[in-house]
Coordinates of C-alpha atoms in Angstrom, one line a residue:
X1 CA -24.4 -175.5 128.8
X2 CA -27.3 -173.2 128.8
X3 CA -24.2 -170.2 129.5
X4 CA -22.4 -171.1 126.7
X5 CA -25.1 -171.4 124.1
X6 CA -26.1 -168.2 125.0
X7 CA -22.8 -167.0 124.7
X8 CA -22.4 -168.2 121.4
X9 CA -25.7 -167.0 120.5
X10 CA -24.8 -163.2 121.4
X11 CA -21.8 -163.6 119.4
X12 CA -23.2 -164.6 116.5
X13 CA -25.9 -162.1 116.4
X14 CA -23.1 -159.1 116.8
X15 CA -21.1 -160.7 113.9
X16 CA -23.9 -160.2 111.7
X17 CA -23.2 -156.7 111.5
X18 CA -19.5 -157.7 110.6
X19 CA -18.1 -156.7 113.5
X20 CA -15.8 -158.1 116.3
X21 CA -17.0 -157.0 119.8
X22 CA -13.6 -154.7 120.9
X23 CA -12.1 -154.1 117.3
X24 CA -12.6 -152.1 114.6
X25 CA -11.2 -152.5 110.8
X26 CA -11.0 -149.3 108.9
X27 CA -9.9 -149.7 105.0
X28 CA -9.4 -147.5 101.8
X29 CA -9.7 -148.6 98.2
X30 CA -9.2 -147.0 94.9
X31 CA -11.4 -148.4 92.7
X32 CA -10.9 -145.9 89.4
X33 CA -14.3 -146.8 88.1
X34 CA -14.3 -145.1 85.0
X35 CA -15.0 -145.9 81.6
X36 CA -11.5 -145.6 79.8
X37 CA -9.5 -147.1 77.3
X38 CA -6.1 -146.6 79.9
X39 CA -7.8 -148.9 82.6
X40 CA -9.2 -152.1 81.1
X41 CA -12.4 -153.5 81.9
X42 CA -14.5 -151.1 83.4
X43 CA -18.1 -153.1 83.4
X44 CA -16.2 -156.3 84.6
X45 CA -14.6 -154.6 87.5
X46 CA -17.8 -152.4 88.5
X47 CA -20.0 -155.8 88.6
X48 CA -17.1 -157.6 90.8
X49 CA -16.8 -154.7 92.7
X50 CA -20.4 -154.8 93.9
X51 CA -20.5 -158.2 94.6
X52 CA -17.2 -158.4 97.0
X53 CA -18.6 -155.2 99.1
X54 CA -20.9 -158.5 101.4
X55 CA -17.5 -160.2 101.7
X56 CA -15.7 -156.8 103.3
X57 CA -14.4 -157.0 106.8
X58 CA -13.9 -153.5 107.3
X59 CA -16.3 -151.5 109.5
X60 CA -15.6 -148.5 107.9
X61 CA -14.4 -148.4 104.2
X62 CA -13.6 -145.4 102.2
X63 CA -13.6 -145.7 98.6
X64 CA -12.1 -143.1 96.1
X65 CA -12.4 -143.4 92.3
X66 CA -16.4 -143.8 91.9
X67 CA -16.3 -141.1 89.5
X68 CA -20.1 -141.4 87.9
X69 CA -22.7 -140.8 89.7
X70 CA -24.5 -143.8 88.8
X71 CA -21.7 -145.8 90.2
X72 CA -21.7 -144.5 93.3
X73 CA -25.7 -145.3 93.7
X74 CA -25.4 -148.7 92.4
X75 CA -22.5 -149.3 95.5
X76 CA -24.8 -147.7 98.4
X77 CA -27.6 -150.2 97.0
X78 CA -25.7 -153.0 96.6
X79 CA -23.9 -152.6 99.9
X80 CA -27.2 -151.4 102.4
X81 CA -27.3 -154.9 103.8
X82 CA -23.5 -154.9 105.1
X83 CA -22.7 -151.3 105.1
X84 CA -25.8 -149.6 106.4
X85 CA -24.3 -145.8 107.0
X86 CA -23.0 -143.9 104.4
X87 CA -21.6 -140.3 103.2
X88 CA -20.9 -139.0 100.0
X89 CA -21.0 -135.4 98.3
X90 CA -23.9 -134.5 96.2
X91 CA -23.3 -134.4 92.3
X92 CA -22.1 -130.5 92.1
X93 CA -21.7 -127.5 89.5
X94 CA -18.9 -125.3 88.9
X95 CA -20.4 -122.8 91.5
X96 CA -21.1 -125.1 94.8
X97 CA -23.3 -127.6 95.8
X98 CA -25.9 -129.4 93.9
X99 CA -27.9 -127.5 91.2
X100 CA -31.3 -129.3 89.7
X101 CA -31.5 -127.1 87.0
X102 CA -27.9 -128.2 85.7
X103 CA -29.7 -131.7 84.5
X104 CA -31.7 -130.2 81.8
X105 CA -28.4 -128.8 80.0
X106 CA -25.0 -130.2 78.4
X107 CA -22.3 -130.0 80.7
X108 CA -20.3 -127.9 78.3
X109 CA -21.2 -124.6 76.4
X110 CA -21.5 -124.9 72.5
X111 CA -19.8 -121.8 71.8
X112 CA -16.6 -122.2 74.1
X113 CA -16.2 -125.4 72.7
X114 CA -16.2 -124.2 69.2
X115 CA -13.6 -121.7 70.4
X116 CA -11.7 -124.6 71.5
X117 CA -11.7 -126.8 68.6
X118 CA -11.2 -123.6 66.5
X119 CA -8.0 -123.2 68.2
X120 CA -6.8 -126.8 68.3
X121 CA -7.4 -127.0 64.7
X122 CA -4.1 -127.9 62.8
X123 CA -2.5 -128.2 66.2
X124 CA 0.0 -131.6 66.4
X125 CA -1.7 -132.8 69.9
X126 CA -2.1 -136.5 70.0
X127 CA -5.5 -138.3 69.5
X128 CA -6.8 -139.5 72.7
X129 CA -7.1 -143.1 73.6
X130 CA -5.9 -144.8 70.4
X131 CA -2.9 -146.4 71.6
X132 CA -3.5 -147.0 75.3
X133 CA -1.9 -145.4 78.7
X134 CA -0.8 -141.6 78.7
X135 CA -2.5 -140.4 75.3
X136 CA -5.2 -138.9 77.3
X137 CA -2.9 -136.8 79.6
X138 CA -0.9 -136.1 76.4
X139 CA -3.5 -134.8 74.5
X140 CA -4.8 -132.8 77.5
X141 CA -1.4 -131.1 78.2
X142 CA -0.6 -130.1 74.8
X143 CA -4.5 -128.9 74.6
X144 CA -3.6 -126.7 77.6
X145 CA -0.2 -125.5 76.4
X146 CA -1.3 -124.7 72.9
X147 CA -5.3 -123.3 73.7
X148 CA -4.9 -122.5 77.7
X149 CA -6.9 -119.2 77.4
X150 CA -9.9 -121.8 75.7
X151 CA -9.3 -124.2 78.2
X152 CA -9.7 -121.7 81.3
X153 CA -12.7 -120.4 80.2
X154 CA -14.4 -123.8 80.4
X155 CA -16.6 -124.9 83.7
X156 CA -14.6 -127.8 85.9
X157 CA -18.3 -129.8 84.7
X158 CA -17.0 -129.4 81.1
X159 CA -13.7 -130.6 81.6
X160 CA -14.8 -133.6 83.6
X161 CA -17.0 -134.6 80.9
X162 CA -14.3 -134.0 77.9
X163 CA -12.1 -136.3 80.3
X164 CA -14.2 -139.0 80.6
X165 CA -15.3 -138.9 77.1
X166 CA -12.3 -138.2 75.2
X167 CA -11.5 -142.0 73.8
X168 CA -14.4 -141.2 72.0
X169 CA -13.0 -138.3 69.7
X170 CA -15.0 -135.8 68.1
X171 CA -18.5 -138.0 69.1
X172 CA -17.1 -137.8 72.6
X173 CA -17.0 -133.8 72.5
X174 CA -20.3 -133.4 70.6
X175 CA -21.8 -135.4 73.4
X176 CA -20.5 -133.1 76.1
X177 CA -21.8 -130.2 74.0
X178 CA -25.3 -131.6 73.2
X179 CA -26.1 -134.2 75.7
X180 CA -27.8 -133.7 78.9
X181 CA -27.5 -137.2 79.8
X182 CA -23.8 -137.8 78.9
X183 CA -21.9 -139.4 81.6
X184 CA -19.1 -137.5 83.5
X185 CA -17.5 -137.2 87.1
X186 CA -19.6 -134.8 88.9
X187 CA -18.3 -135.3 92.6
X188 CA -15.0 -136.2 94.0
X189 CA -15.2 -139.8 93.4
X190 CA -15.0 -140.1 96.9
X191 CA -17.7 -142.8 99.0
X192 CA -17.7 -143.4 102.6
X193 CA -19.5 -146.6 104.0
X194 CA -20.3 -147.8 107.4
X195 CA -21.3 -150.7 109.5
X196 CA -21.1 -148.3 112.6
X197 CA -23.1 -145.0 113.4
X198 CA -22.1 -141.9 111.6
X199 CA -22.3 -138.5 112.9
X200 CA -21.6 -134.9 112.2
X201 CA -20.8 -135.4 108.4
X202 CA -18.4 -132.8 106.3
X203 CA -16.9 -132.3 103.5
X204 CA -14.4 -130.0 102.1
X205 CA -12.9 -128.9 98.6
X206 CA -8.9 -128.7 98.1
X207 CA -9.5 -127.1 94.5
X208 CA -11.2 -123.7 95.5
X209 CA -13.0 -123.4 92.8
X210 CA -10.2 -123.1 90.7
X211 CA -10.2 -125.4 87.3
X212 CA -8.2 -128.5 87.4
X213 CA -7.9 -131.6 85.6
X214 CA -8.8 -134.0 88.6
X215 CA -11.4 -132.7 91.4
X216 CA -9.9 -133.3 94.7
X217 CA -11.4 -133.0 98.2
X218 CA -12.3 -135.0 101.1
X219 CA -15.2 -136.4 103.0
X220 CA -16.0 -137.8 106.8
X221 CA -17.5 -138.5 109.9
X222 CA -17.6 -139.3 113.4
X223 CA -17.9 -143.2 113.9
X224 CA -19.3 -144.6 116.7
X225 CA -16.5 -146.5 118.8
X226 CA -13.7 -145.3 116.5
X227 CA -13.6 -141.6 116.1
X228 CA -13.4 -139.3 113.3
X229 CA -12.9 -140.8 110.0
X230 CA -11.8 -138.6 107.1
X231 CA -11.8 -140.2 103.4
X232 CA -10.0 -138.3 101.0
X233 CA -7.9 -138.5 97.8
X234 CA -4.9 -136.4 96.8
X235 CA -3.3 -135.0 93.5
X236 CA -0.6 -137.5 92.6
X237 CA 2.9 -137.9 90.4
X238 CA 1.9 -137.7 86.6
X239 CA 5.1 -137.8 84.0
X240 CA 4.9 -134.5 81.8
X241 CA 3.7 -131.3 81.6
X242 CA 1.6 -129.9 85.1
X243 CA -2.0 -129.3 84.3
X244 CA -3.7 -127.7 87.1
X245 CA -5.0 -124.7 89.0
X246 CA -3.0 -121.4 88.0
X247 CA -1.8 -121.1 91.8
X248 CA 0.5 -124.6 91.4
X249 CA 3.4 -125.0 89.1
X250 CA 3.5 -128.7 89.9
X251 CA 1.3 -132.0 91.0
X252 CA 4.0 -131.5 94.1
X253 CA 3.1 -128.3 94.9
X254 CA -0.2 -129.2 94.6
X255 CA -0.5 -131.9 96.8
X256 CA 1.9 -130.2 99.3
X257 CA -1.2 -127.5 99.8
X258 CA -3.5 -130.5 100.4
X259 CA -1.7 -132.4 102.9
X260 CA -1.5 -128.6 104.6
X261 CA -5.2 -128.1 104.5
X262 CA -5.8 -131.4 106.2
X263 CA -3.2 -131.3 109.0
X264 CA -4.9 -127.4 109.8
X265 CA -8.4 -128.7 109.3
X266 CA -8.2 -132.0 111.5
X267 CA -5.7 -130.1 114.3
X268 CA -8.5 -128.9 116.4
X269 CA -9.8 -133.0 116.6
X270 CA -6.3 -134.2 118.0
X271 CA -8.4 -134.5 121.7
X272 CA -9.9 -137.6 120.0
X273 CA -8.7 -140.2 117.6
X274 CA -8.4 -139.4 113.8
X275 CA -8.2 -141.6 111.1
X276 CA -7.2 -140.1 107.8
X277 CA -7.8 -142.9 105.0
X278 CA -7.1 -142.8 100.7
X279 CA -4.8 -143.2 98.0
X280 CA -2.4 -140.4 99.1
X281 CA -0.1 -140.0 95.5
X282 CA 2.9 -140.3 98.2
X283 CA 4.6 -142.6 100.1
X284 CA 8.4 -143.8 101.1
X285 CA 11.3 -145.2 99.3
X286 CA 11.4 -148.8 101.3
X287 CA 14.9 -150.4 100.3
X288 CA 15.1 -151.4 96.7
X289 CA 11.2 -152.8 96.1
X290 CA 9.3 -149.7 96.9
X291 CA 10.0 -146.2 95.1
X292 CA 9.3 -143.3 96.9
X293 CA 6.5 -141.1 95.2
X294 CA 6.1 -137.1 96.4
X295 CA 8.0 -138.9 100.0
X296 CA 8.4 -135.3 101.3
X297 CA 4.8 -135.6 101.7
X298 CA 4.4 -138.7 103.5
X299 CA 7.4 -137.6 105.9
X300 CA 5.4 -134.3 106.7
X301 CA 2.3 -136.7 107.7
X302 CA 5.0 -138.3 109.9
X303 CA 6.5 -135.1 111.3
X304 CA 2.8 -134.0 112.2
X305 CA 2.1 -137.1 114.4
X306 CA 0.5 -139.5 111.7
X307 CA 1.7 -142.6 111.2
X308 CA 0.4 -145.7 108.5
X309 CA 0.8 -149.1 110.1
X310 CA 0.7 -150.6 106.8
X311 CA 4.2 -149.1 106.1
X312 CA 5.7 -149.9 109.3
X313 CA 4.4 -153.6 109.6
X314 CA 3.9 -154.8 105.7
X315 CA 5.5 -152.2 103.4
X316 CA 4.5 -153.8 100.2
X317 CA 3.4 -151.9 97.1
X318 CA -0.2 -150.6 96.5
X319 CA 0.3 -149.8 93.1
X320 CA 2.1 -152.7 91.7
X321 CA 4.2 -153.0 88.3
X322 CA 3.0 -157.1 88.7
X323 CA -1.2 -155.8 88.2
X324 CA -2.1 -156.0 84.8
X325 CA -4.1 -153.2 85.1
X326 CA -1.5 -150.7 86.3
X327 CA -0.4 -150.1 82.9
X328 CA 0.9 -146.1 83.3
X329 CA 3.1 -147.3 86.6
X330 CA 5.6 -148.0 84.4
X331 CA 6.1 -144.4 83.4
X332 CA 5.4 -143.1 87.0
X333 CA 8.3 -145.5 88.1
X334 CA 10.8 -144.5 85.5
X335 CA 10.4 -140.4 86.0
X336 CA 10.4 -141.3 89.7
X337 CA 13.5 -143.6 89.7
X338 CA 15.1 -140.6 88.0
X339 CA 14.7 -138.7 91.3
X340 CA 15.3 -141.3 93.9
X341 CA 18.1 -141.9 95.9
X342 CA 19.2 -145.1 94.1
X343 CA 22.8 -145.3 92.0
X344 CA 22.8 -144.3 88.4
X345 CA 23.4 -148.0 87.4
X346 CA 20.7 -149.2 89.2
X347 CA 18.4 -146.7 87.8
X348 CA 19.7 -147.3 84.1
X349 CA 18.9 -150.6 85.2
X350 CA 15.8 -150.5 86.2
X351 CA 14.0 -148.0 83.6
X352 CA 15.6 -150.4 81.0
X353 CA 13.8 -153.2 82.1
X354 CA 10.8 -151.0 82.3
X355 CA 10.8 -149.9 78.6
X356 CA 11.9 -153.7 77.5
X357 CA 8.8 -154.9 76.4
X358 CA 6.0 -152.5 78.3
X359 CA 6.2 -154.8 81.2
X360 CA 9.0 -156.3 83.9
X361 CA 8.9 -159.9 83.3
X362 CA 7.8 -160.8 87.2
X363 CA 7.6 -164.6 88.7
X364 CA 5.3 -163.6 92.1
X365 CA 5.7 -166.1 94.9
X366 CA 2.9 -166.8 97.1
X367 CA 4.4 -164.1 99.9
X368 CA 4.0 -161.4 97.4
X369 CA 7.8 -161.4 97.3
X370 CA 9.0 -160.6 93.6
X371 CA 11.7 -161.7 91.5
X372 CA 13.0 -161.5 88.1
X373 CA 13.2 -164.0 85.7
X374 CA 15.3 -161.9 83.3
X375 CA 18.8 -162.6 82.3
X376 CA 21.6 -160.6 84.4
X377 CA 22.9 -159.9 80.6
X378 CA 19.6 -158.3 79.9
X379 CA 20.1 -155.6 83.1
X380 CA 21.3 -152.5 82.0
X381 CA 24.3 -150.8 84.1
X382 CA 25.4 -154.8 85.1
X383 CA 22.7 -154.2 88.2
X384 CA 21.7 -158.1 89.0
X385 CA 19.2 -156.6 91.6
X386 CA 17.4 -154.5 89.5
X387 CA 13.9 -156.5 88.5
X388 CA 14.0 -157.8 92.1
X389 CA 13.6 -154.1 93.6
X390 CA 11.1 -152.4 91.0
X391 CA 7.6 -153.8 92.9
X392 CA 6.0 -150.1 92.6
X393 CA 4.7 -147.6 94.8
X394 CA 3.1 -147.5 98.0
X395 CA 0.8 -144.9 97.8
X396 CA -2.8 -145.8 99.7
X397 CA -2.7 -145.5 103.5
X398 CA -4.6 -145.8 106.5
X399 CA -2.9 -142.5 108.5
X400 CA -3.8 -142.8 112.8
X401 CA -2.5 -140.4 115.4
X402 CA 0.8 -141.5 116.5
X403 CA -0.1 -139.8 120.3
X404 CA -3.3 -141.7 120.7
X405 CA -1.2 -145.0 120.3
X406 CA -3.9 -147.4 118.7
X407 CA -3.2 -150.6 119.4
X408 CA -3.0 -152.0 115.9
X409 CA -3.8 -156.0 115.6
X410 CA -3.2 -156.7 112.0
X411 CA -2.1 -154.5 108.8
X412 CA -3.0 -156.3 105.5
X413 CA -3.6 -155.5 101.4
X414 CA -6.9 -156.9 100.8
X415 CA -9.0 -156.9 96.8
X416 CA -5.3 -157.7 95.3
X417 CA -6.1 -161.2 93.6
X418 CA -6.9 -161.6 90.1
X419 CA -10.9 -162.2 90.0
X420 CA -12.6 -160.0 87.0
X421 CA -12.6 -162.0 83.9
X422 CA -11.4 -159.0 81.1
X423 CA -11.2 -160.4 77.8
X424 CA -10.2 -164.2 79.3
X425 CA -7.5 -162.6 81.4
X426 CA -7.9 -162.6 85.2
X427 CA -7.5 -158.8 86.6
X428 CA -7.7 -157.5 90.0
X429 CA -10.7 -155.0 90.8
X430 CA -8.3 -152.1 90.2
X431 CA -4.9 -151.0 89.1
X432 CA -4.7 -150.2 93.4
X433 CA -4.7 -152.6 96.1
X434 CA -6.7 -152.0 99.2
X435 CA -5.3 -151.3 102.7
X436 CA -7.0 -152.0 106.3
X437 CA -5.8 -152.5 109.4
X438 CA -7.4 -153.6 112.3
X439 CA -7.4 -152.0 115.8
X440 CA -8.9 -152.3 119.5
X441 CA -11.4 -149.8 120.3
X442 CA -9.9 -146.6 121.2
X443 CA -10.2 -144.8 124.2
X444 CA -11.0 -141.7 122.6
X445 CA -13.8 -142.7 120.2
X446 CA -17.2 -140.8 120.5
X447 CA -19.9 -142.7 121.6
X448 CA -23.2 -141.4 119.7
X449 CA -26.2 -141.1 120.8
X450 CA -29.2 -142.6 118.3
X451 CA -30.3 -139.6 116.3
X452 CA -33.0 -139.5 113.7
X453 CA -30.5 -138.5 110.9
X454 CA -29.7 -142.1 111.2
X455 CA -32.7 -142.6 108.9
X456 CA -35.1 -145.2 109.0
X457 CA -34.0 -147.0 106.3
X458 CA -30.7 -147.5 107.9
X459 CA -32.2 -148.7 111.5
X460 CA -34.4 -151.1 109.4
X461 CA -31.3 -152.4 107.4
X462 CA -29.0 -152.9 110.5
X463 CA -31.8 -154.5 112.4
X464 CA -32.9 -157.1 109.9
X465 CA -29.2 -158.0 109.5
X466 CA -29.2 -158.9 113.2
X467 CA -32.6 -160.2 113.4
X468 CA -31.7 -162.7 110.6
X469 CA -28.7 -163.9 111.9
X470 CA -30.3 -164.1 115.4
X471 CA -33.0 -166.1 114.1
X472 CA -31.0 -168.7 111.9
X473 CA -28.7 -169.2 114.7
X474 CA -31.9 -170.0 117.1
X475 CA -33.3 -172.5 114.6
X476 CA -29.7 -174.1 114.3
X477 CA -29.8 -175.1 118.0
X478 CA -33.5 -175.9 118.5
X479 CA -32.8 -178.6 115.3
X480 CA -29.6 -180.3 117.4

């Protein structure tokens, strides 16, 4: 009996760190946290995310879409008792690294903003943020097309600020030129949280200091007992005109280069387990339910020896038409369907349904299979199965190296339930759903020695969590 009690005590003490001995769970989630009319409920979703961090079963969590520095700091602070280790990029300027003097200056140069405003005067560009999804990109695309020289004269900080505050109209632009405290994206939006020790932290930038709408890059570290973890977000498919670095002519070209950079960068680490997590903006076409997006780049990852267990084992959407926050997915699907391998009649039917009322009218069963309650007479082209197969895109992945043959125990979606009240409507935490895999500890994983770089705060937080759980467990057995 004593042996049983001691064994149970040891098990519960280890559970204080949220880790089951011999297995690990790694997860990716695009929170898409930015004040914007295109994705509703920023404040409500932010508060809910901070609460949900304590419920995460992940040992390592790759977060994307944390564009504002105060949000990153809030997540780190809220997660410290659950994820004592983390890695992030500091806020950056258009040069490289953090420049303390920049906090005293507004992100946009006043004279350059005046030049852009003068160029746009009289142009027929749509107003951002007035009628919902797509307006912001339409406005930026128009400005880039008609005033390219003036746009290219701006710094990356200024472009980030304009994008974040465009919905405010003239007031937002004035804040970018005059207010040094205005909020705007100042990182790649990435944060790596971990319950296990991180060492040899690294980061990289995809843009090579070229001006871009969305700054992309990666961060990562060696995670004890697991291997090399890479957290990233790639450029995804966006309908309409390409707006990006001059060295590319399309979003697909831009992502092709990003995939090549990832493959080249971590080729030398193939002797140990490498996991690449994030929102890749690409994925395969799966039957008639998942529409492929930049599927050539997904195939490229497979050819390089990386597999996505979630695609193999589950194959469900992560950017889904039934998610009320994913308003822009309709435009994505309509454009992607035209380039898919489906028949013309099926494509016409799918796009017809997407355009009817702004969303497909869906009934969702308990096992997340999607069926349509729209009558066949409303399906363009007479294809009765069209609504059933338009469930969305699968673009969020945990890529693992096939050669190391990780023994994956479970692949699943998470944070996909409507739990956030936004204007009396329950919505999920984000327009994306999370993906996580659980696997047995790989034989090639690094065993990290304790390092002073861990930080006293992280050590104390980990010890406090374990000690508290052990103390409560001991009290329980004493009381009985």
